[in-house]
Tab-separated table of C-alpha atoms in Angstrom:
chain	number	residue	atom	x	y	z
A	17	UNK	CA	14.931	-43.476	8.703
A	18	UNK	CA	17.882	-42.261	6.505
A	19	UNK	CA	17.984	-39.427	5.016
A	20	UNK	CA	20.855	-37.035	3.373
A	21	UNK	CA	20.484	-33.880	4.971
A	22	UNK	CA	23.945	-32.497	5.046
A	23	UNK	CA	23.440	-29.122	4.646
A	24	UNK	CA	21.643	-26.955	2.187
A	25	UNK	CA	21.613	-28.997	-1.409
A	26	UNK	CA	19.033	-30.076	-3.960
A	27	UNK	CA	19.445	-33.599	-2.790
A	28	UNK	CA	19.492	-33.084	0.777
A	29	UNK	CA	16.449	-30.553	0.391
A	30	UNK	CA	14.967	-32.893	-1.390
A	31	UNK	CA	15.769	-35.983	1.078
A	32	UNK	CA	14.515	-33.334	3.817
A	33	UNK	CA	11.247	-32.521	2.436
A	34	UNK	CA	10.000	-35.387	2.476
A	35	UNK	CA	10.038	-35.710	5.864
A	36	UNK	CA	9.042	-32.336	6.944
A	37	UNK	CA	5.116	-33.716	6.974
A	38	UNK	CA	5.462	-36.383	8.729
A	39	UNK	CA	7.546	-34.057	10.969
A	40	UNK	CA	4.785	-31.611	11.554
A	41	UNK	CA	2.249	-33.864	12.250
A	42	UNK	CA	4.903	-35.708	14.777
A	43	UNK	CA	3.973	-38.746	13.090
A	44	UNK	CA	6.152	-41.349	14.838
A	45	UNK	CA	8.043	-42.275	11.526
A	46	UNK	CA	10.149	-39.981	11.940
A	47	UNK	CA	12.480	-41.395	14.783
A	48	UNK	CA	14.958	-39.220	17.027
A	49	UNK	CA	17.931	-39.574	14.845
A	50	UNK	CA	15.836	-38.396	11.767
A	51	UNK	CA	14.316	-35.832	14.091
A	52	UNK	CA	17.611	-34.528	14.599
A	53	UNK	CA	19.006	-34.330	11.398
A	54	UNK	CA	16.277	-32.550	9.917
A	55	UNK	CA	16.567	-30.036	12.653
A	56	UNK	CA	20.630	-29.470	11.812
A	57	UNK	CA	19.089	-29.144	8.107
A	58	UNK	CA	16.319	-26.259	8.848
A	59	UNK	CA	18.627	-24.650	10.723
A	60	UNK	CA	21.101	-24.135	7.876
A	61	UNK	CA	18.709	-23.723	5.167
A	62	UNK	CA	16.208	-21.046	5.143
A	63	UNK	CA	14.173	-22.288	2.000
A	64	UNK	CA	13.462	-25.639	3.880
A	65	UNK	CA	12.573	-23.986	7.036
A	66	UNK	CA	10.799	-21.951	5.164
A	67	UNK	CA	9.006	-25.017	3.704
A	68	UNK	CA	8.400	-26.063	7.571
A	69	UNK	CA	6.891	-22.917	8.814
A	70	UNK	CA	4.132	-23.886	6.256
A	71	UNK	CA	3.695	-26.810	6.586
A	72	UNK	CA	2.644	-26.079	10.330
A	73	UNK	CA	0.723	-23.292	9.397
A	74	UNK	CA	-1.229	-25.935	7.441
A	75	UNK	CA	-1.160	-28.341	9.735
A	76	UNK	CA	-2.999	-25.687	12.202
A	77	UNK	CA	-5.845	-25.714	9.787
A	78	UNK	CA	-6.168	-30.044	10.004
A	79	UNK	CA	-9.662	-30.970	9.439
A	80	UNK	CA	-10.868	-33.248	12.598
A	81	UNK	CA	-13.795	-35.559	12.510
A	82	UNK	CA	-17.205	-33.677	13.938
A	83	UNK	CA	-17.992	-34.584	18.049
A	84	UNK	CA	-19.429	-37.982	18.881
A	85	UNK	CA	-18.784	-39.731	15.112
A	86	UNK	CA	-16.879	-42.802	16.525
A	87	UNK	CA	-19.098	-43.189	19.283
A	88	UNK	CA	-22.107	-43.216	16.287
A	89	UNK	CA	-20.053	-45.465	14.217
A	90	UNK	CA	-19.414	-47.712	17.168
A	91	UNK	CA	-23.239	-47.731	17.953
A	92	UNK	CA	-24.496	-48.568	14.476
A	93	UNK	CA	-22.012	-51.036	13.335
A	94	UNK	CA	-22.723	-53.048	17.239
A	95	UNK	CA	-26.356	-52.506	16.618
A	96	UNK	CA	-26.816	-53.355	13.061
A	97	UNK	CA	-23.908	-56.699	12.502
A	98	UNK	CA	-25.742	-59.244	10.637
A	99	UNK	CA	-25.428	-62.540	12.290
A	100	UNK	CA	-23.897	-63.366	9.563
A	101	UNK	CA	-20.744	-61.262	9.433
A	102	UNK	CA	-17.638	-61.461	10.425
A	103	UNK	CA	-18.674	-58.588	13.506
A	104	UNK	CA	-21.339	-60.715	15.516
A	105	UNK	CA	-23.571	-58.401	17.187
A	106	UNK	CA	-22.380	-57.336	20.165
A	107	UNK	CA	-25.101	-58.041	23.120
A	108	UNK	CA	-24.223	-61.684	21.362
A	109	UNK	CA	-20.679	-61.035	21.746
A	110	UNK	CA	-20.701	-59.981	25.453
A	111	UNK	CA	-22.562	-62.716	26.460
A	112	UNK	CA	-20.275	-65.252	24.839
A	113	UNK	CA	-17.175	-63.410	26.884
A	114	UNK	CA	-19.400	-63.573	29.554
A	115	UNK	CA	-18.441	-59.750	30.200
A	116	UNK	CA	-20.848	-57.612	32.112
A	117	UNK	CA	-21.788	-54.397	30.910
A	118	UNK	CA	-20.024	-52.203	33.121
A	119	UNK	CA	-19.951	-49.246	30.875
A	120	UNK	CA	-21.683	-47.050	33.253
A	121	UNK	CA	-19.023	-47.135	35.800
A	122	UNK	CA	-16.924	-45.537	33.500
A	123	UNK	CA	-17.120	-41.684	34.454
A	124	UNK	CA	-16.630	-40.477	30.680
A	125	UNK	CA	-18.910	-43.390	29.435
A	126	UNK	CA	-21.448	-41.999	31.741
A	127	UNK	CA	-20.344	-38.642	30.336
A	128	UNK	CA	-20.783	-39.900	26.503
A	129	UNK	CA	-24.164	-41.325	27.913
A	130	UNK	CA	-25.305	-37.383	28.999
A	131	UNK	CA	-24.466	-36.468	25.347
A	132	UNK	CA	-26.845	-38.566	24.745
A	133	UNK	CA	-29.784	-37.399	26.719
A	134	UNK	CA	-29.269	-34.248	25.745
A	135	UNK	CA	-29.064	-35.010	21.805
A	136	UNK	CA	-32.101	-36.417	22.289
A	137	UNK	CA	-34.020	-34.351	24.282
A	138	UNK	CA	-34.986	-36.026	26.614
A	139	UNK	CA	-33.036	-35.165	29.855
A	140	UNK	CA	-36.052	-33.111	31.687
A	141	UNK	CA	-35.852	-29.549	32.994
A	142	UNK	CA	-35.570	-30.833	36.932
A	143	UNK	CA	-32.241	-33.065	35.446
A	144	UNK	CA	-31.207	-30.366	33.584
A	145	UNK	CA	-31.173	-28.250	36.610
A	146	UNK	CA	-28.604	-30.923	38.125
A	147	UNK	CA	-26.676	-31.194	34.948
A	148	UNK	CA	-22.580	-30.701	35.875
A	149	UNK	CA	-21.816	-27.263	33.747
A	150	UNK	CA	-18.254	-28.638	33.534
A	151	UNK	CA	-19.698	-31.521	31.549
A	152	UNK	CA	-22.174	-29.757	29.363
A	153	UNK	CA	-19.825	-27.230	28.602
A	154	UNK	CA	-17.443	-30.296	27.368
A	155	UNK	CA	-19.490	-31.906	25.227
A	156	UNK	CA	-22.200	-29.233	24.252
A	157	UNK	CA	-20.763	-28.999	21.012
A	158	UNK	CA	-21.389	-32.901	20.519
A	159	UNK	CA	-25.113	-32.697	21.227
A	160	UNK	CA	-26.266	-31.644	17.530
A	161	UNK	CA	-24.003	-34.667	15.970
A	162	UNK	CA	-26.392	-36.778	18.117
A	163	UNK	CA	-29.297	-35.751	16.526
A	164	UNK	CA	-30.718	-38.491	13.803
A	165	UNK	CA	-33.819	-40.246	13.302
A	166	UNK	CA	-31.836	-43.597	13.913
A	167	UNK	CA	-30.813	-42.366	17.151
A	168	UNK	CA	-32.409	-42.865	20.687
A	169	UNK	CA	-30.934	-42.212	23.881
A	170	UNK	CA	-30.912	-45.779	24.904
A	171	UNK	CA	-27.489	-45.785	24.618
A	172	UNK	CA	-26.621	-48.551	27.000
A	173	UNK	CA	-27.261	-51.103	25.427
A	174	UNK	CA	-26.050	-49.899	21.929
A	175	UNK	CA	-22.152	-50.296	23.967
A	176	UNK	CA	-23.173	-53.588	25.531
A	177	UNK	CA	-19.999	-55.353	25.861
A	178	UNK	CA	-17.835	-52.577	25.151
A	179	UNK	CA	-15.170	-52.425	27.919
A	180	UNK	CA	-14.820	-48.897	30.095
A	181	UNK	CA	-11.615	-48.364	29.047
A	182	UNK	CA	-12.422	-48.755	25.165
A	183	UNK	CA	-15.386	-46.396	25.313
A	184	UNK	CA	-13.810	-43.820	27.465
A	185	UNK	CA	-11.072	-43.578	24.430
A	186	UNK	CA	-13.697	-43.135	22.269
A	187	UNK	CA	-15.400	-40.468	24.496
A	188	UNK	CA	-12.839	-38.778	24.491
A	189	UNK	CA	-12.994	-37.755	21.106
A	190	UNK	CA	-16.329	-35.712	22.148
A	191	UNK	CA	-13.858	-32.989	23.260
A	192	UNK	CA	-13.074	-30.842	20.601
B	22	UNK	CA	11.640	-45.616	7.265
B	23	UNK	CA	9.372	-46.770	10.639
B	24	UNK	CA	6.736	-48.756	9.571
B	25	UNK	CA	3.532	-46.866	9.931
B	26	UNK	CA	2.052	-46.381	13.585
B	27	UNK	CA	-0.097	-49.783	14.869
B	28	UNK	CA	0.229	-51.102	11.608
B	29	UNK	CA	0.531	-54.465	12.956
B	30	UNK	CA	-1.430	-54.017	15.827
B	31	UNK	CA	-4.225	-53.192	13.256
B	32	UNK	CA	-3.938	-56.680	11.660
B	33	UNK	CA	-4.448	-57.954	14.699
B	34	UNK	CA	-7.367	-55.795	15.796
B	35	UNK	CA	-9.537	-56.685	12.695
B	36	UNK	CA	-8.797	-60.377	13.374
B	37	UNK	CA	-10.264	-59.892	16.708
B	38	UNK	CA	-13.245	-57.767	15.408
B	39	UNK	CA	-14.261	-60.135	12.855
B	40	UNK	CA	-14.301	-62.533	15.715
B	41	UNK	CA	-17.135	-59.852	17.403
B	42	UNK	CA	-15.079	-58.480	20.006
B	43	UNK	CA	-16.244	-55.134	20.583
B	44	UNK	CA	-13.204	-53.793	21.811
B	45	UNK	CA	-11.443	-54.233	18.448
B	46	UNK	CA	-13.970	-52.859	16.667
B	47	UNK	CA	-14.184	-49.595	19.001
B	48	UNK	CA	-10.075	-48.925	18.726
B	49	UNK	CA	-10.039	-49.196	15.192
B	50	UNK	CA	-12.974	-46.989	14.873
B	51	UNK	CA	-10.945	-44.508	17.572
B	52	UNK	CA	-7.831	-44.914	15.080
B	53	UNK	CA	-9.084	-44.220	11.639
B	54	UNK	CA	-12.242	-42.266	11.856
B	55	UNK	CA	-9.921	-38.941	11.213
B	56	UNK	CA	-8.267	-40.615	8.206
B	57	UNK	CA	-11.362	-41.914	6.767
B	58	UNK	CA	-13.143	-38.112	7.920
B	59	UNK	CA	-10.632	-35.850	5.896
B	60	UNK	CA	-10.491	-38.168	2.806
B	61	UNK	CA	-14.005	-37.877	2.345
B	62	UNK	CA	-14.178	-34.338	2.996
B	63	UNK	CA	-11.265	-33.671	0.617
B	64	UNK	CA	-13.425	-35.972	-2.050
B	65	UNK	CA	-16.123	-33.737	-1.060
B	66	UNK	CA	-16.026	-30.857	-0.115
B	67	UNK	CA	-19.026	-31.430	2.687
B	68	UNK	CA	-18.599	-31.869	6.515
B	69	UNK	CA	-21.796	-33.398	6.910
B	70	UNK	CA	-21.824	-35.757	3.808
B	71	UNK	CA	-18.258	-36.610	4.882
B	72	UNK	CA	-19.163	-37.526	8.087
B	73	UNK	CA	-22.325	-39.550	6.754
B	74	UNK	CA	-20.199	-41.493	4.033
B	75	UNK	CA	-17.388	-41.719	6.843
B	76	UNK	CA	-20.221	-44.038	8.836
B	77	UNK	CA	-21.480	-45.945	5.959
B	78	UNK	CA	-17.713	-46.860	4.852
B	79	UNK	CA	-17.188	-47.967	8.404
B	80	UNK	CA	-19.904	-50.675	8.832
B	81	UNK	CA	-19.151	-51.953	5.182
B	82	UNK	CA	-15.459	-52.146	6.208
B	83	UNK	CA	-16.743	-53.351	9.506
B	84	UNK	CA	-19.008	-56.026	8.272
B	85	UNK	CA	-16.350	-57.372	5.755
B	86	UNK	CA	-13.980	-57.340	8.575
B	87	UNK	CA	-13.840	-61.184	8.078
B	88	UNK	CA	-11.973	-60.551	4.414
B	89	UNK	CA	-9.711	-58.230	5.797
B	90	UNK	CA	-5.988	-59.979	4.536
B	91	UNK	CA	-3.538	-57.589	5.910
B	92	UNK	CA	-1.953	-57.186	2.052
B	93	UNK	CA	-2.841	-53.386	2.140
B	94	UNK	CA	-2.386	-51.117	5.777
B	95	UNK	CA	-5.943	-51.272	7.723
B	96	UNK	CA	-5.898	-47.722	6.763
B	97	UNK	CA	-5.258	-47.615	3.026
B	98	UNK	CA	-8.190	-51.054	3.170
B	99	UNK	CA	-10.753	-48.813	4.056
B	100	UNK	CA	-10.153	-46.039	2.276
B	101	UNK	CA	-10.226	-48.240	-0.761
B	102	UNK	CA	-13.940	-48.861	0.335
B	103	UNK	CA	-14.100	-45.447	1.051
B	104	UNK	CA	-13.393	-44.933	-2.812
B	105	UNK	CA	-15.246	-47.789	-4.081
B	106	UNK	CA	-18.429	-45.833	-2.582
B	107	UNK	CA	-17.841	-42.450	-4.103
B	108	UNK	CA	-17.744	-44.361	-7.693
B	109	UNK	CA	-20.348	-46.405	-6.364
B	110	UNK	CA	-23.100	-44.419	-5.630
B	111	UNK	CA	-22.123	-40.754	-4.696
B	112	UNK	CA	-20.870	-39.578	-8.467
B	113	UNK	CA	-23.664	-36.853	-8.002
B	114	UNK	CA	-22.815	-36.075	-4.768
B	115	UNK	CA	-18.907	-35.542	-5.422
B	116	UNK	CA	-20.126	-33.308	-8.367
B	117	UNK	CA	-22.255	-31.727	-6.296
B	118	UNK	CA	-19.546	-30.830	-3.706
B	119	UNK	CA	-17.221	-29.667	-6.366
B	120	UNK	CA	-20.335	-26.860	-7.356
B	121	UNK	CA	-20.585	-26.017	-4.186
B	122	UNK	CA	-16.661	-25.275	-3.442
B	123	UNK	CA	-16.134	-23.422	-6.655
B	124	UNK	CA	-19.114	-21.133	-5.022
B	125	UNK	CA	-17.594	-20.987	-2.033
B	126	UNK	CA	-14.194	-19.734	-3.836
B	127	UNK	CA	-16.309	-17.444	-5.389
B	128	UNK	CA	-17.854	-15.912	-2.381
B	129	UNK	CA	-14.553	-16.227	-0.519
B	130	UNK	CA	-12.673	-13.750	-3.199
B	131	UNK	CA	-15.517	-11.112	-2.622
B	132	UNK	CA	-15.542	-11.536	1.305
B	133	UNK	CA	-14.317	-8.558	3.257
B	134	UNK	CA	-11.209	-8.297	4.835
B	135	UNK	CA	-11.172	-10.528	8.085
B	136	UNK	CA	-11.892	-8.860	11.340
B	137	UNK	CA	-8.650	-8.723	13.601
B	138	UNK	CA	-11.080	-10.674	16.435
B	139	UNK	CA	-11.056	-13.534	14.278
B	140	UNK	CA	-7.460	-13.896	13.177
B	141	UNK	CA	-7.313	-17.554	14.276
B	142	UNK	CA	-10.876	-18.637	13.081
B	143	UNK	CA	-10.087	-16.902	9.521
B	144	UNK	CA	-6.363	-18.573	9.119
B	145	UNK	CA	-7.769	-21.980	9.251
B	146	UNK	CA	-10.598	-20.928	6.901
B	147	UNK	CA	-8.111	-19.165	4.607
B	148	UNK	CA	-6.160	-22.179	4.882
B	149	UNK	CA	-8.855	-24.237	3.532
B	150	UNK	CA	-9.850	-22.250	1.083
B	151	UNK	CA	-6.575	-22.390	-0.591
B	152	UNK	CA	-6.367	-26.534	-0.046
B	153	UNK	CA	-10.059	-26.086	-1.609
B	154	UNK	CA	-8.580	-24.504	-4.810
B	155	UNK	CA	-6.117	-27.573	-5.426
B	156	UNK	CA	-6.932	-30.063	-7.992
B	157	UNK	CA	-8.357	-33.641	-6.487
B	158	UNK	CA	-5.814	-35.527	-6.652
B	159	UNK	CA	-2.788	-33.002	-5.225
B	160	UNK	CA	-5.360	-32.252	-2.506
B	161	UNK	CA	-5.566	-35.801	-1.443
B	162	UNK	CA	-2.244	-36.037	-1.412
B	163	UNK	CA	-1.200	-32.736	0.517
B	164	UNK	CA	-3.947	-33.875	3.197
B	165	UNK	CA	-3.075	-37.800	3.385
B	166	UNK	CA	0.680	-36.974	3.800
B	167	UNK	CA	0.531	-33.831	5.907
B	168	UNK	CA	-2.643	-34.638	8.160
B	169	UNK	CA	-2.121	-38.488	8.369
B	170	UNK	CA	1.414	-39.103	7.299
B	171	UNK	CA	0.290	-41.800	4.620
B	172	UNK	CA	3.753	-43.047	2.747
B	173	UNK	CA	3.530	-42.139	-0.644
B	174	UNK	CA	2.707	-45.659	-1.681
B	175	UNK	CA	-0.256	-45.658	0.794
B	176	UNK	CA	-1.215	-42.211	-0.826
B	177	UNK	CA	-1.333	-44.280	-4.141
B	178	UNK	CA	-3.026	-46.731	-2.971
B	179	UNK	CA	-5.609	-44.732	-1.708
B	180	UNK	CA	-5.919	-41.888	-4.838
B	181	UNK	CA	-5.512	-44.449	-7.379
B	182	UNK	CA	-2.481	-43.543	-8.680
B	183	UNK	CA	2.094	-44.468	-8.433
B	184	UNK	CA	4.271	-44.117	-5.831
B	185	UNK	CA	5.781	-41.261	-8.032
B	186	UNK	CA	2.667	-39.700	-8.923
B	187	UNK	CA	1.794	-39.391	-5.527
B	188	UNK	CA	4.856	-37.651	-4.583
B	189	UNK	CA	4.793	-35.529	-7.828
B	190	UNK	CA	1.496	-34.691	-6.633
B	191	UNK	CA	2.192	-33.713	-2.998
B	192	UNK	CA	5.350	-31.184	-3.951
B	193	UNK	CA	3.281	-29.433	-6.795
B	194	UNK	CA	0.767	-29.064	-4.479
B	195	UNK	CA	2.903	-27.453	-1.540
B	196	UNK	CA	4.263	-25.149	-4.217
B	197	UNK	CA	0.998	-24.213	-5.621
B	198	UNK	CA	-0.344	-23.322	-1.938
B	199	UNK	CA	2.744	-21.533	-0.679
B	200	UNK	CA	2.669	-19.766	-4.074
B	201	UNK	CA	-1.085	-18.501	-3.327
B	202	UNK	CA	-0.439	-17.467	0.479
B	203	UNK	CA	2.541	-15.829	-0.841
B	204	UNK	CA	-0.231	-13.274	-2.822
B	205	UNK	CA	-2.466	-12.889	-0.030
């Protein structure tokens, strides 16, 4: 990335401003060189560092996506892919990779998997009683997004063919 | 300027989901859910019908994976279908949001002074509630280019608009919000 940023300046403010959001959200556009340059900048102008400490106030308030969406979004599209489409359906898929389902090895899989017993309602009292308070407490605040008439806690199968390490990642957006 | 983050690795992703492998199809889902989440909710105004339109644009996007050309960023692709569904069939609904966010405002500027056990809790809400007073368009572009760090062309793309406009767009709309803080 270059950008003018020699001191304090209309152009170099301007040059400078751009960048400052991608900056704040450490996008990865903005490489080290840039990085540093814009730093030399804010450090000699107040008005753009100004500009900065807003931006990241902003950035503080950045919406994020409600617990357990790309895990629904996963499940749907793998259980509803017309034959037809260019996403065959997935229990098709796995078979034609000849890839077990290993998905409950995965500990956060398995973890994503409680989420779902518990959206549902149907983990019973003696399980709950055995339920890991670490976990719950992790992903309690995913356990309303699980609750739709289109969704059953047979969740295996919904991530047939999913690898571990593909659903973990998206587990891991349960945390909030 | 650095190309934007995966962008090829995208391209390559949706060639291997339209071929049905589920890993593809999970990673992009991982990638651009938040993308896809805040432009809705900026067209909006509603978690919950963001969230639900955020679904529906995925398995359209998902099931035309196959048409996917790689002309446009993955990103700015499906937020085109993200648009094409508002017009589509959610006209109401957008209106709808729009009602319910100038009520919101208007509860908001009666609302007590925030209790000091809440600082954090009210700064993001106060924060929104300023973003929520922005017209459409500069609000799209404030969130795509601060929360995602969309080019300005992608923020074009994806707002229906120029390259310049989207810029012009994203500095009035700084100004305007640092101008409002600045009264509070």
């Amino acid at each position: 990335m270059s950008i003018e940023t020699r001191g304090p300046g209309s152009e170099a403010c301007e040059s400078v401003r751009e960048v400052l959001p991608l900056r704040a959200g450490s996008y990865p556009q903005v490489d080290a060189a840039a990085h540093d340059a814009v730093s030399r900048h804010l450090a000699a102008c107040p008005e753009c560092a100004g500009e900065y400490a807003f931006l990241l106030r902003l950035q503080a308030a950045r919406p994020v996506p409600p617990p357990g969406l790309g895990l629904r979004i996963v499940a749907r599209a793998l259980r509803e892919a017309p034959a037809e489409s260019g996403v065959i359906p997935i229990s098709t898929a796995a078979r034609r990779k000849n890839q077990p389902a290993r998905w409950w090895t995965s500990p956060a899989a398995a973890a994503a998997v409680v989420v779902l017993a518990l959206g549902a309602g149907l983990v019973s009292q003696g399980m709950q009683g055995e339920q890991d308070p670490g976990i719950v407490a992790l992903l309690g605040a995913a356990t309303d997004s699980w609750l739709g008439e289109d969704w059953f806690v047979a969740g295996a199968p919904l991530f047939d063919g999913v690898s571990d390490e593909a659903l973990a990642l998206l587990a891991m957006e349960l945390e909030p | 300027m650095i190309p934007a983050p995966d962008e090829a690795d995208d391209q390559v992703l949706a060639a291997r989901g339209a071929k049905g492998d589920p890993d593809a199809v999970a990673e992009l889902v991982r990638r651009h859910q938040g993308v896809l989440y805040r432009y809705l909710l900026a067209r909006t105004g509603d978690e919950d019908r963001a969230a639900d339109l955020a679904q529906e644009t995925f398995l359209k996007a998902l099931r035309a994976l196959s048409r996917f050309r790689g002309d446009a960023s993955f990103r700015t692709w499906l937020l085109a279908i993200a648009r094409n569904e508002l017009l589509g069939g959610h006209r109401r609904d957008v209106r709808r949001g729009e009602e319910d966010i100038a009520r919101g405002l208007q509860v908001a500027d009666d609302a007590p002074l925030p209790d000091e056990d809440a600082v954090v809790h009210d700064e993001v809400d106060r924060v929104r509630v300023l973003m929520d007073r922005l017209p459409e368009k500069q609000r799209l572009s404030v969130w795509l280019r601060l929360y995602d760090g969309l080019s300005f062309r992608e923020v074009a793309e994806a707002t229906g608009s120029t390259e310049g406009a989207a810029r012009v767009n994203y500095f009035h709309g700084i100004r305007k919000l640092r101008e409002w803080a600045d009264e509070h």
